[in-house]
CSV table of C-alpha atoms and ligand atoms in Angstrom, one decimal:
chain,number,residue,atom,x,y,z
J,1076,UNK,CA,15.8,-14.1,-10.1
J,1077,UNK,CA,11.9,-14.5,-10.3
J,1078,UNK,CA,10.4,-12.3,-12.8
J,1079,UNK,CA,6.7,-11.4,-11.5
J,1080,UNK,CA,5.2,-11.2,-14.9
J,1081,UNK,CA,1.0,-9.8,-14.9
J,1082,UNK,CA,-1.1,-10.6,-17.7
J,1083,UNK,CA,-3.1,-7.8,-18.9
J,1084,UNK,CA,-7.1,-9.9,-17.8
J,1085,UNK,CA,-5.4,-10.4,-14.0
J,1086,UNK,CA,-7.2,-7.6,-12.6
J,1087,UNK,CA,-10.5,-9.1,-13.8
J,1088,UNK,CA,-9.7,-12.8,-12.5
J,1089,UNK,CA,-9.1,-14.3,-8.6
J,1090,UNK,CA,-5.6,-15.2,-9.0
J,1091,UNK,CA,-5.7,-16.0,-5.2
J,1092,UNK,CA,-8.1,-18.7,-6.5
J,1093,UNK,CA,-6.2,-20.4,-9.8
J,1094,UNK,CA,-5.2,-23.2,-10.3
J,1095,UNK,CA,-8.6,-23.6,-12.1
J,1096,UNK,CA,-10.1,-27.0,-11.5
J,1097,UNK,CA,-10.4,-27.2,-15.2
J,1098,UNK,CA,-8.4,-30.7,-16.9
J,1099,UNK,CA,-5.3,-30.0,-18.8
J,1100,UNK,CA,-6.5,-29.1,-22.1
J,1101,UNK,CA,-10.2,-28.4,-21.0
J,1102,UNK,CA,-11.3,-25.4,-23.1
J,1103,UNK,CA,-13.7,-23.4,-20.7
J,1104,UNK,CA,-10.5,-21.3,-20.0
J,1105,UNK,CA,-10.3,-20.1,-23.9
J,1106,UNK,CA,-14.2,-19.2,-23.3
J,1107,UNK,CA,-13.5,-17.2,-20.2
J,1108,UNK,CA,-10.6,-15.3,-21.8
J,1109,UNK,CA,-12.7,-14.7,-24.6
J,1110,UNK,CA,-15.4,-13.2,-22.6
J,1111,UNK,CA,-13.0,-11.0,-19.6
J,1112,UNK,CA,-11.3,-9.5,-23.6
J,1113,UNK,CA,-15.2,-8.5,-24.9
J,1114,UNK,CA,-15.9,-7.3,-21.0
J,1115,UNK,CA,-12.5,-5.0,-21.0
J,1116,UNK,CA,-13.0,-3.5,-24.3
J,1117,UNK,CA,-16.8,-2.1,-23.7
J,1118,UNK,CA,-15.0,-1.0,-20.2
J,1119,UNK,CA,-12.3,0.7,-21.9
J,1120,UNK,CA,-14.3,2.1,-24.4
J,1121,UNK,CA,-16.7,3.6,-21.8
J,1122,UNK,CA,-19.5,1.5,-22.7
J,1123,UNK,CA,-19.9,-0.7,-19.6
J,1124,UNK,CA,-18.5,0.1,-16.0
J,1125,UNK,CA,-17.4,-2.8,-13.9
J,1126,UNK,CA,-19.0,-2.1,-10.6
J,1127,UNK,CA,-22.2,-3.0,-12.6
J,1128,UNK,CA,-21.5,-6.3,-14.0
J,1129,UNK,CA,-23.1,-9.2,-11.9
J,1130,UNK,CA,-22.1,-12.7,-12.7
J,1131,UNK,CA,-23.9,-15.9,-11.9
J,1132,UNK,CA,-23.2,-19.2,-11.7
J,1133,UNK,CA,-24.5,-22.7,-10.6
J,1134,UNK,CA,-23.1,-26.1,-10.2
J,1135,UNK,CA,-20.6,-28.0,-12.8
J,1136,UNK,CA,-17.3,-27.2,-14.6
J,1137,UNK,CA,-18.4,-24.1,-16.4
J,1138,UNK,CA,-20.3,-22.7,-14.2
J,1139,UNK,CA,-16.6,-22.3,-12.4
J,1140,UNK,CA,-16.1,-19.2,-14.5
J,1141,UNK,CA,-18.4,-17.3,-12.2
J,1142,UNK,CA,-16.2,-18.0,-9.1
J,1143,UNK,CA,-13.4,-17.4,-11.1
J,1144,UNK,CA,-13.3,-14.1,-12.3
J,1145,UNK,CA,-12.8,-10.7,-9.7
J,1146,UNK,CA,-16.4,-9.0,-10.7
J,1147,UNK,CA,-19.8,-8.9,-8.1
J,1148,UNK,CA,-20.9,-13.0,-8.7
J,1149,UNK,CA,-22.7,-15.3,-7.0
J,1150,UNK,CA,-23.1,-18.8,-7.1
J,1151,UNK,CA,-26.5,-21.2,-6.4
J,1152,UNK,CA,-27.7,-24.6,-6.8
J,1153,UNK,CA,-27.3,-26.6,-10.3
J,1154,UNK,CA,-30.2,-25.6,-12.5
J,1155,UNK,CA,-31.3,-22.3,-10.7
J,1156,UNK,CA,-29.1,-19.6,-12.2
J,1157,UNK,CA,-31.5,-18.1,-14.4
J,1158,UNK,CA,-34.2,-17.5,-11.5
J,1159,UNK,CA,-31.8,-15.6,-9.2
J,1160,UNK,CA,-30.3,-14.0,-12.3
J,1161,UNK,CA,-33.7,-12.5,-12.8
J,1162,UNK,CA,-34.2,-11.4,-9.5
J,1163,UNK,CA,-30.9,-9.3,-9.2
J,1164,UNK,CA,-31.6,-7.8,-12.8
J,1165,UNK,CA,-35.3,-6.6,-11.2
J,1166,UNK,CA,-33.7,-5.1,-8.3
J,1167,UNK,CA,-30.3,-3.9,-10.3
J,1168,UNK,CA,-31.7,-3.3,-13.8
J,1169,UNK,CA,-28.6,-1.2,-14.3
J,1170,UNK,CA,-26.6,-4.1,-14.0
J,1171,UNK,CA,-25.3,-6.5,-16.5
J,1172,UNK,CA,-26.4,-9.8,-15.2
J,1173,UNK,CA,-24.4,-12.6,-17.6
J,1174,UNK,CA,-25.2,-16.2,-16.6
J,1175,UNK,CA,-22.4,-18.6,-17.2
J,1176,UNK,CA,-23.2,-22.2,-17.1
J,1177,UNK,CA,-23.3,-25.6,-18.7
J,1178,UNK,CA,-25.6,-27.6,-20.8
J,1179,UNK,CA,-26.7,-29.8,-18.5
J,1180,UNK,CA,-27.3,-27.2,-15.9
J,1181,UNK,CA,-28.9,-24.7,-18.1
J,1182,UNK,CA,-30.9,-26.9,-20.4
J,1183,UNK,CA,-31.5,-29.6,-18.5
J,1184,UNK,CA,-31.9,-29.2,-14.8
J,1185,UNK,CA,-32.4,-25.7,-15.4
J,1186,UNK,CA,-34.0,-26.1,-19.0
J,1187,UNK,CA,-38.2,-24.6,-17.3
J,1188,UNK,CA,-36.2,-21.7,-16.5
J,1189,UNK,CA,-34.2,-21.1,-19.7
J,1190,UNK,CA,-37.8,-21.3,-21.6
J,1191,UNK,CA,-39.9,-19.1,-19.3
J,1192,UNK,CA,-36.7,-16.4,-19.7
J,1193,UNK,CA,-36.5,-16.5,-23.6
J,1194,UNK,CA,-40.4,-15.9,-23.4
J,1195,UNK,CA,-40.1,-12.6,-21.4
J,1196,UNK,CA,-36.9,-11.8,-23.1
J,1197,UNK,CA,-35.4,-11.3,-20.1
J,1198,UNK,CA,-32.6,-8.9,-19.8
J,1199,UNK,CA,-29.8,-11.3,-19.4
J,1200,UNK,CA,-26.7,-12.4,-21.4
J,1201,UNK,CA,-26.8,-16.6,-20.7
J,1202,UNK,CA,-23.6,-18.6,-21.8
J,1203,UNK,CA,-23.6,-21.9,-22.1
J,1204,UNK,CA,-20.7,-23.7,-22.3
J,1205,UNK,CA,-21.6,-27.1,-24.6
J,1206,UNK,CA,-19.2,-29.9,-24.1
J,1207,UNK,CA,-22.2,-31.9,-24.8
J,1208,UNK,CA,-22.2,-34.1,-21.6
J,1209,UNK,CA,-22.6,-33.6,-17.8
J,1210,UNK,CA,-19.0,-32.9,-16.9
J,1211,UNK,CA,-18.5,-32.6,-13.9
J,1212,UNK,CA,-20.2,-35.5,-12.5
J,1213,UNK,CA,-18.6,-37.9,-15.2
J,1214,UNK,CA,-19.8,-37.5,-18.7
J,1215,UNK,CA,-23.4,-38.5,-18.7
J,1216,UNK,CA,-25.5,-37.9,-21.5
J,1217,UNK,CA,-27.0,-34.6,-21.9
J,1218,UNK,CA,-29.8,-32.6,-24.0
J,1219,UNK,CA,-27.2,-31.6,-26.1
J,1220,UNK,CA,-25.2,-34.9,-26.8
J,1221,UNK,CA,-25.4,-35.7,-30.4
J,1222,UNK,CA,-27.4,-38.8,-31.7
J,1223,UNK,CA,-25.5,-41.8,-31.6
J,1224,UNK,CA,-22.8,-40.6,-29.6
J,1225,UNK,CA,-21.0,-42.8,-26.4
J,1226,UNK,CA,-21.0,-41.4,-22.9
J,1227,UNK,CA,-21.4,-42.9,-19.4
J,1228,UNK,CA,-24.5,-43.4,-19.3
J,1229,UNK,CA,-25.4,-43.7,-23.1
J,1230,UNK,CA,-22.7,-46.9,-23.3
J,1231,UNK,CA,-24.3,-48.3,-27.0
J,1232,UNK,CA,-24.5,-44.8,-28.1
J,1233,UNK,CA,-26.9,-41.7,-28.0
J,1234,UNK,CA,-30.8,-43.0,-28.9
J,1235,UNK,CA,-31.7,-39.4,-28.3
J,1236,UNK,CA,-32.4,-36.2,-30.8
J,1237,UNK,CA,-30.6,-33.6,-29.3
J,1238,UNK,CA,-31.8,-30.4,-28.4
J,1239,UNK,CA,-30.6,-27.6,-31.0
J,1240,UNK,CA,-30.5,-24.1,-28.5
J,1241,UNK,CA,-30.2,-21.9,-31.4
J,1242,UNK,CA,-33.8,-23.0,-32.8
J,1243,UNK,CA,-35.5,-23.0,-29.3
J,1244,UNK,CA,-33.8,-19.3,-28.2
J,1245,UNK,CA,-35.0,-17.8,-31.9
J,1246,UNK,CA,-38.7,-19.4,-32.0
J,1247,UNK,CA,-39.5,-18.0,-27.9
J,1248,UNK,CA,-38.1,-14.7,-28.3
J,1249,UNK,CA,-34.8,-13.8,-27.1
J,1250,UNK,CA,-33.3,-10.2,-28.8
J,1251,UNK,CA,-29.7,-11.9,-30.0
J,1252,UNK,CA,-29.1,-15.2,-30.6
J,1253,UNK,CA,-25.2,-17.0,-31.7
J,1254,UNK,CA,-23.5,-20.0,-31.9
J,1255,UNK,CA,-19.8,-19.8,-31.0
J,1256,UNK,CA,-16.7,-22.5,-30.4
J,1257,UNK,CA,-14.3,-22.1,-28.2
J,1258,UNK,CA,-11.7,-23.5,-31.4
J,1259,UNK,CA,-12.3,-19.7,-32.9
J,1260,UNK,CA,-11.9,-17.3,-29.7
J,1261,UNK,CA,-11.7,-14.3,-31.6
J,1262,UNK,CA,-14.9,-14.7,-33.4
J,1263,UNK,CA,-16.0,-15.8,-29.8
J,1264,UNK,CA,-14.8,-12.6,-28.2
J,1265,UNK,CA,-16.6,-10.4,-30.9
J,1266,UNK,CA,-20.5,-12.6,-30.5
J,1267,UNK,CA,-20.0,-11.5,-26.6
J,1268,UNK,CA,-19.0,-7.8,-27.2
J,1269,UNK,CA,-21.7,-7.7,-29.2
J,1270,UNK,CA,-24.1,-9.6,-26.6
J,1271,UNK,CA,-22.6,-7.4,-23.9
J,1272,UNK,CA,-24.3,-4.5,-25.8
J,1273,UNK,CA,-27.9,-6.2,-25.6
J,1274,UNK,CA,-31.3,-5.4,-24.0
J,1275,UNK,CA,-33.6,-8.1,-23.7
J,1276,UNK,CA,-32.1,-11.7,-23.5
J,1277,UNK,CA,-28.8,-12.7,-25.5
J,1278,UNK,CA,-27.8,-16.4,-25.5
J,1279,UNK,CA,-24.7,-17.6,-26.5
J,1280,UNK,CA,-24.0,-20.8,-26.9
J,1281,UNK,CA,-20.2,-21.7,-26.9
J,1282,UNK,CA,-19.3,-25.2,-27.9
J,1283,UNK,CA,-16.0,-26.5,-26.3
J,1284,UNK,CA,-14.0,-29.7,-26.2
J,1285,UNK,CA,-13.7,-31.7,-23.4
J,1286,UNK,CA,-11.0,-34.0,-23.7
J,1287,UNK,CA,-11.1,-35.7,-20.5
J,1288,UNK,CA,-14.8,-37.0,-19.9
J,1289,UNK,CA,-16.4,-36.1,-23.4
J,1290,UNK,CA,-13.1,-37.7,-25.3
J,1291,UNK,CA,-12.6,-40.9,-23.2
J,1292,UNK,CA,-15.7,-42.3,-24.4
J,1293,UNK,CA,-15.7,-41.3,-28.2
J,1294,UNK,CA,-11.7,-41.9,-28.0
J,1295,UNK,CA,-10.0,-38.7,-28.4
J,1296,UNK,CA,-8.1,-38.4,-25.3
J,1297,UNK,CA,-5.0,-36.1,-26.2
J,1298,UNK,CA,-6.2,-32.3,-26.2
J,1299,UNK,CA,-4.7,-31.3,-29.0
J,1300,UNK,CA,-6.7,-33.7,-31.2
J,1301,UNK,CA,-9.8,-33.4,-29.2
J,1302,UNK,CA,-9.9,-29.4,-29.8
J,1303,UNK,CA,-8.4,-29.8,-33.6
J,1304,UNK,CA,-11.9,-32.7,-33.7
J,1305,UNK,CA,-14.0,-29.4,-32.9
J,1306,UNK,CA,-12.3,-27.2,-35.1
J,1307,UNK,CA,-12.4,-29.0,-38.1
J,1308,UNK,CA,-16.7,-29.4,-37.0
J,1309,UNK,CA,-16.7,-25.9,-37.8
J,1310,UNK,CA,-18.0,-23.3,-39.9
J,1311,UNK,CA,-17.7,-19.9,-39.9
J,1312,UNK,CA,-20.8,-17.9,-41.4
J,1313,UNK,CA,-22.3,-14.3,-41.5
J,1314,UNK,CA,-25.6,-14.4,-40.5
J,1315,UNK,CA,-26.6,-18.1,-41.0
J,1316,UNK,CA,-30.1,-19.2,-41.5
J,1317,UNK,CA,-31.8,-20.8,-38.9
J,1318,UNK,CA,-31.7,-24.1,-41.3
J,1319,UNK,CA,-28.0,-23.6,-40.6
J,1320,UNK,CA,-28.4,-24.1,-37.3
J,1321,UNK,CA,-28.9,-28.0,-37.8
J,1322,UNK,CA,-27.0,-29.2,-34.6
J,1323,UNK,CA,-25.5,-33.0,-36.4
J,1324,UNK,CA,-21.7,-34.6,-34.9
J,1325,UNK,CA,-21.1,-36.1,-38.5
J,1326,UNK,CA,-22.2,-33.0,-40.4
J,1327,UNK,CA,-20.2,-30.4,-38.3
J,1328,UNK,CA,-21.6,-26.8,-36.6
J,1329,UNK,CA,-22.3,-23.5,-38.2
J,1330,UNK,CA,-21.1,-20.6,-35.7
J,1331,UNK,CA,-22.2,-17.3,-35.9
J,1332,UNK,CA,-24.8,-14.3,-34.9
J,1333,UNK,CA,-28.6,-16.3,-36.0
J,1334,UNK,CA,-30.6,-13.4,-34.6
J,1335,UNK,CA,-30.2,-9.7,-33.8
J,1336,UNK,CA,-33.2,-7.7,-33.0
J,1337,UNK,CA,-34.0,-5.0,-30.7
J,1338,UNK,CA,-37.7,-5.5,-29.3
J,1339,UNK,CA,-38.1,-4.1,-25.8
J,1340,UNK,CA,-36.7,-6.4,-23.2
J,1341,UNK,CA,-38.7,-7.7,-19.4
J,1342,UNK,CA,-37.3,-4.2,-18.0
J,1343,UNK,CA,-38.5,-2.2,-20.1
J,1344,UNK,CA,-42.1,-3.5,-20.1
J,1345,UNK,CA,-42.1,-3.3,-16.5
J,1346,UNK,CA,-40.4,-0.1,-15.9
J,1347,UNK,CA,-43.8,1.0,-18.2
J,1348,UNK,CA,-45.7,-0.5,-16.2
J,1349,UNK,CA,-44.6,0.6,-13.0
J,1350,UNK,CA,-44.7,4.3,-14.7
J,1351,UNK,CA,-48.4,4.0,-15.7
J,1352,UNK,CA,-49.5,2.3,-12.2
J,1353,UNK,CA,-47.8,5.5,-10.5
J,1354,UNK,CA,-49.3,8.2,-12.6
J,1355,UNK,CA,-45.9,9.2,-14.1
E,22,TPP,C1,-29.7,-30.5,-7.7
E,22,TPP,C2,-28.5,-31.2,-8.2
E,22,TPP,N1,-28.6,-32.2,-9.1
E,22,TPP,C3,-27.4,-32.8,-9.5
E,22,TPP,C4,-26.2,-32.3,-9.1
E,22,TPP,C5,-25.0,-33.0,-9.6
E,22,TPP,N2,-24.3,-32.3,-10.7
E,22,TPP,C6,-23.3,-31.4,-10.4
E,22,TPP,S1,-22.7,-30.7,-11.8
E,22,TPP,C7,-23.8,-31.6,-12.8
E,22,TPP,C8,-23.8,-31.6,-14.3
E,22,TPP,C9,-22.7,-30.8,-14.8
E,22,TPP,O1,-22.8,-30.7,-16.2
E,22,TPP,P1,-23.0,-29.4,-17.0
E,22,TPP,O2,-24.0,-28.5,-16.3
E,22,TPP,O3,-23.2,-29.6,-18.4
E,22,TPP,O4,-21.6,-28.6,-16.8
E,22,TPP,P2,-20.1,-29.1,-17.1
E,22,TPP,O5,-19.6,-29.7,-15.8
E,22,TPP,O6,-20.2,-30.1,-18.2
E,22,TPP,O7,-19.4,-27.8,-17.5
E,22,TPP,C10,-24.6,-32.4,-12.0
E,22,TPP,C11,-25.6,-33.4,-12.5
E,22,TPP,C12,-26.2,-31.2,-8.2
E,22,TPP,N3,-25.0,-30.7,-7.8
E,22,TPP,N4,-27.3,-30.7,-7.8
């Protein structure tokens, strides 16, 4: 007899849509479980209600999550997230607006948007999922591949510096700033509970292994070596410097909260504003 068996996160995912379209040992799933654990703890602990949670995603594998889980999302072209993001949180400043996406879609295509939204500290949580390629087109070289590295498009190896998010969030002004890995989940589920609990802008990037497009061209194939590649990368530290931040293949990845302030975020200016142009 068939045992129907519920996992605690189903009421927060589209089961009617699974299976994912994620590859077998892809860890974008660890990063979503991660985040629906942080989103039903501030729930259950009264902190955030879920009719006010607004999800949104563009084009690629990671952006996925947004289609993927059972809260108010949207989805839009590859690149443009953080602009519609910005327009719900004007017209829904009540609502926590939490951009899911990759690097290439959020720091490439969409990289004008992500600067302009760290200026005005905009009151957004931003995840980017770093597999450090374009993968859902094939594995071509992204901002954030490492020097040296092989992908598609980069077949002699990466000529390129790569971009290190953590230093370009914490110089422009975004309110929390964190590194996380999708190899240490529960450290990963307590940067976004924490980021949950944020006004003004919270970026968060998560780096994951992607063994299928990512490891074909550097040679790790199976996922169990690809994500224990990763793990080994990484290093866990309480409040690393921004020197710690160095973003290096061969040197490895410090993850953890880099910045944590609390400077009034986009809304708040302009809910002054607004008060002062009405005569409040
Ligand atoms: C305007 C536009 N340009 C290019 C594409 C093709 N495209 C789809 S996904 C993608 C990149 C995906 O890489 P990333 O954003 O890093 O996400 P991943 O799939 O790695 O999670 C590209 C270039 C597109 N859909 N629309």
């Amino acid at each position: 007899m068939a045992v129907a068996v519920e996992h605690p996160l189903d009421k927060y995912v589209r089961t009617e849509k699974l299976p994912t379209l994620w590859c077998p040992g892809c860890t974008i799933g660890i990063v979503m479980t991660s985040l629906l654990r942080a989103i039903d703890q501030r729930i259950r602990e009264g902190l955030l209600r879920r009719d006010q949670i607004t999800f949104v995603g563009g084009i690629g594998c990671s952006a996925r999550i947004a289609m993927y889980v059972r809260f108010d999302s949207v989805r839009t072209a590859h690149g443009r997230t953080i602009p519609l993001a910005t327009a719900i949180k004007i017209l829904r400043p009540e609502h926590k607006v939490i951009v899911v996406g990759g690097d290439g879609d959020i720091c490439a295509i969409g990289g004008n948007h992500l600067l302009h939204a760290l200026r005005r500290n905009m009151d957004l949580m931003i995840i980017i999922v770093n597999n450090m390629i374009y993968g859902m087109t094939g594995g071509q070289v992204s901002p954030t591949t490492p020097l040296k590295l092989y992908t598609t498009t980069t077949p002699y190896g990466n000529p390129e510096k790569p971009l290190n998010i953590i230093r370009l969030a914490c110089s422009l002004g975004a309110n929390f700033v964190a590194r996380g890995s999708a190899t240490h989940p529960h450290i990963l589920q307590q940067i976004f509970y924490k980021a949950l609990g944020k006004r003004g802008l919270a970026l968060i990037e998560v780096l994951s292994s992607c063994p299928e497009i990512f490891g074909r061209h550097i040679g790790i194939t199976d996922p169990v070596k690809s994500f224990m590649t990763l793990r080994d990368k990484i290093k866990v530290k309480n409040n690393p410097s921004l020197d710690e931040s160095e973003y290096d293949w061969e040197k490895g990845f410090v993850i953890g909260v880099y910045l944590d302030k609390d400077d009034p975020g986009y809304i708040d200016n302009l809910s002054l504003l607004y008060k002062s142009l009405r005569g409040f």
